[in-house]
XYZ file of C-alpha atoms in Angstrom:
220
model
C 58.594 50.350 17.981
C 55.632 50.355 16.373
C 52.335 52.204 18.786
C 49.189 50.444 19.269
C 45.763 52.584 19.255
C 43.062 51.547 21.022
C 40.094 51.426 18.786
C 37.126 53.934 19.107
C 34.188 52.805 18.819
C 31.805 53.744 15.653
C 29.515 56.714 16.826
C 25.957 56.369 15.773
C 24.371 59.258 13.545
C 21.167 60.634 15.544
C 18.201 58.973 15.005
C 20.399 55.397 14.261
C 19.620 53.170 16.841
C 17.278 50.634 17.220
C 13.550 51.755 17.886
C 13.154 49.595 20.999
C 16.122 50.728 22.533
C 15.317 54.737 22.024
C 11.905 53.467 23.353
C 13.970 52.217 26.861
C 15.651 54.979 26.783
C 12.579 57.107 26.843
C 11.121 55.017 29.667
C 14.412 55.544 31.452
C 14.324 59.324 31.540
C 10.870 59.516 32.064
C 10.815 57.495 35.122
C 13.863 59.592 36.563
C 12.009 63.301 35.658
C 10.756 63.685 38.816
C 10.083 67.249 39.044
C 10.798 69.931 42.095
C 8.402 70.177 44.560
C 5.978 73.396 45.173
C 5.992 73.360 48.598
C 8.962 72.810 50.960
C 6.676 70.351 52.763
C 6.332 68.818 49.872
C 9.993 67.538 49.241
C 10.078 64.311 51.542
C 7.316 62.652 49.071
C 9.334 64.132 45.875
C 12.939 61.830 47.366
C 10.667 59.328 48.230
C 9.526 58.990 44.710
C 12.864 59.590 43.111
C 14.021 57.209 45.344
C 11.458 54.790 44.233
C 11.751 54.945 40.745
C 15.396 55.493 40.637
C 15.361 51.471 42.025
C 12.762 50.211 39.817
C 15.078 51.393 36.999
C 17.990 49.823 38.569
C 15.997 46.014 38.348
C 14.732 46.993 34.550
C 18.387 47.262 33.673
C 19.504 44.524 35.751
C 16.781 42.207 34.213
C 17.722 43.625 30.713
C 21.520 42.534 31.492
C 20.030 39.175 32.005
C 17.538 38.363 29.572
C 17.883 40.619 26.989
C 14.120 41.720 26.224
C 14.754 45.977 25.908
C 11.229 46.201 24.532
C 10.019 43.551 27.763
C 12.256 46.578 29.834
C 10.183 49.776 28.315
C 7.017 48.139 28.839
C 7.741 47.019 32.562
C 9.494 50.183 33.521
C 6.700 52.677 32.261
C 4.472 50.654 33.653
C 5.947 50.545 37.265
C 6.512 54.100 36.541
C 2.710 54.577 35.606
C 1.990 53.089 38.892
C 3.780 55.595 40.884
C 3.051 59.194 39.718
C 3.759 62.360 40.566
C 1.196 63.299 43.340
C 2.028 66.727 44.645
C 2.248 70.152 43.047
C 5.025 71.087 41.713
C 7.294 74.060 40.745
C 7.389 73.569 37.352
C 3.457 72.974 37.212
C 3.087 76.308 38.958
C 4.886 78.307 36.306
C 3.455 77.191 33.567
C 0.011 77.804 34.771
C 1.237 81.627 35.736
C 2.558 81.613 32.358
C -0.676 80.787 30.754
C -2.843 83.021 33.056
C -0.771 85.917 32.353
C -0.848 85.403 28.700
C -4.226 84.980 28.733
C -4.388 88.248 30.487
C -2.320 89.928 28.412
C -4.782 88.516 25.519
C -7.816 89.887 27.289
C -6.046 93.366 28.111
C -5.301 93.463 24.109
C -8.946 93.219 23.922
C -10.008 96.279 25.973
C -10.276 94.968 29.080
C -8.715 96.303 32.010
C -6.801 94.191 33.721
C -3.981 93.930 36.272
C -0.640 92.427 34.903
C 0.885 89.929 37.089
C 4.298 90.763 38.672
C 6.855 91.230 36.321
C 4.983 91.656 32.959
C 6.227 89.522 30.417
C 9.644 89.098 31.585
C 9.003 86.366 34.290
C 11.996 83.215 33.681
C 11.229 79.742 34.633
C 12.927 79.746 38.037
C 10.265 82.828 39.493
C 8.102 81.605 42.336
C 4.687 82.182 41.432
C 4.685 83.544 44.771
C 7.729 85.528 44.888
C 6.492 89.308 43.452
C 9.605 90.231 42.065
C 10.166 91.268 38.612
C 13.123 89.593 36.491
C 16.454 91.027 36.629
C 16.831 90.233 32.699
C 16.907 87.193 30.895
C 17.544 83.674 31.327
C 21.435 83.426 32.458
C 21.964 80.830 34.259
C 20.376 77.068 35.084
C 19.628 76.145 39.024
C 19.623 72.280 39.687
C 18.887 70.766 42.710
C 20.443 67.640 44.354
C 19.253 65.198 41.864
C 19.492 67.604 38.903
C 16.108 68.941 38.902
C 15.432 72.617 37.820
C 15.114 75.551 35.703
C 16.317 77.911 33.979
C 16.363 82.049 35.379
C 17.656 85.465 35.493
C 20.456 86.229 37.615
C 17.707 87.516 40.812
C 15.055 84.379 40.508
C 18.050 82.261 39.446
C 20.273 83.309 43.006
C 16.461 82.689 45.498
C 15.720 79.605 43.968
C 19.140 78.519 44.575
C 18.855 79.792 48.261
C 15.978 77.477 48.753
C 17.158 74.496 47.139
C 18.959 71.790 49.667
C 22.570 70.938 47.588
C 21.882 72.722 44.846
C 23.855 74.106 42.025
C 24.371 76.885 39.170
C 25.588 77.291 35.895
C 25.809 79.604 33.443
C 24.381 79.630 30.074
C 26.166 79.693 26.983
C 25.364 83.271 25.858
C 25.942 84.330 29.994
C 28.653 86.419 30.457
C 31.942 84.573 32.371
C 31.630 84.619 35.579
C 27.738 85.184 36.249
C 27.209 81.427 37.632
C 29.901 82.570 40.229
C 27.804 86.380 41.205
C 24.681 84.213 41.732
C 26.112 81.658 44.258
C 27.477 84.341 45.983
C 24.387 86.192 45.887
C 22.570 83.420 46.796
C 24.759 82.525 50.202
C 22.987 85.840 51.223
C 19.340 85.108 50.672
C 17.126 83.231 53.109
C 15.245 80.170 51.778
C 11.578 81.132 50.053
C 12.081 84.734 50.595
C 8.914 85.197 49.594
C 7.403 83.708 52.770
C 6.530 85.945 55.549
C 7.150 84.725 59.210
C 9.715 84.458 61.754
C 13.266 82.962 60.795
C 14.456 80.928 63.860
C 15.437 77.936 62.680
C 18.918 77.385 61.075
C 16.974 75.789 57.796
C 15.355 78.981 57.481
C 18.493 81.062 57.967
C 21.103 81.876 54.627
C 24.029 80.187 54.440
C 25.861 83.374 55.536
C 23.847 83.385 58.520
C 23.973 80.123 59.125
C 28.030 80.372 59.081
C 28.182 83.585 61.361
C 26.023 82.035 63.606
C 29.019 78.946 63.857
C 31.673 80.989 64.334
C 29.952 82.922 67.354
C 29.896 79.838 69.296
């Protein structure tokens, strides 16, 4: 009896496919880079605009399905997307301008002048708070993403208190991270409050960890 194979279809070398449709493509995944929000208060108009966008690519695809036009698609879809920016400050924004100060401290200090170092020297990963004074437990390990796969990259420390303040988010380990060190920073995480960089009172549940939050349940 003689087997039939289903037949694969032909995989395209990078940098193969049409020009219009790596310019849709584009459009697509700039439209749906909607970056974290700064602020916690923040985070409504950050779903709102995901939410937004995320549905104006749904019609560009839908209209592509139907008339066929994928450079007609780009255009449309950057310019709803152009129409609709990003209006609040975000995480990512915040980082890279600490980034830049501090190296242009660093440049200054070279210089002769004296100046104070920001928090952390030169070891500060993507996921650190600008806020949040703590220094880097090492490098980059793992990547935090929130609920619509938004994030960064960070050390095992910044990596475990971003992930505390993140609504449905979720870790994973680098390649080079050792096995096992997405796992110690969820764990980790369950134990941290949310922005522990904030001072104030913690009443609320939101404000609570997730192992507070839990013990809390099962007292009632």
């Amino acid at each position: 009896m003689t087997g039939h194979h289903a037949e694969q279809a032909p995989t395209l070398a990078v940098g193969a496919l049409p020009a219009a449709v790596t310019d849709l493509l584009a459009a697509i995944r700039d439209a749906l880079d909607v970056p974290l929000a700064d602020r916690p208060a923040d985070d409504v108009q950050r779903t709102e605009l995901l939410t937004r966008r995320a549905s104006d690519t749904r019609v560009v695809v839908e209209l592509l399905l139907t008339h066929g036009d994928v450079a007609h698609s780009a255009m449309r879809l950057r310019e709803w997307t152009a129409e609709h920016p990003v209006a609040y400050a975000t995480w990512q924004a915040r980082t890279e301008q600490a980034a830049a100060e501090e190296k242009q401290l660093l440049t200054e200090d070279e210089k002769g002048s004296a100046l104070v170092r920001t928090p952390g020297g030169d070891q500060r990963c993507p996921a650190a708070h600008i806020e949040d004074p703590t220094p880097c437990s090492g490098p980059p390990t793992v990547t935090v993403l929130d609920a619509h796969n938004a994030g960064a990259d960070g050390c095992q420390h910044h990596g475990a208190r971003l992930l505390a303040s993140l609504e449905g988010g979720r870790v994973y380990g680098l390649p080079h991270a050792t096995p096992g060190t997405a796992i110690a920073v969820f764990k980790a995480a369950a134990s941290i409050r949310p922005f522990p960089w904030v001072d104030g009172p913690r009443t609320r549940p939101e404000q609570l960890s997730r192992d507070e939050q839990r013990a809390r349940g099962e007292q009632r």
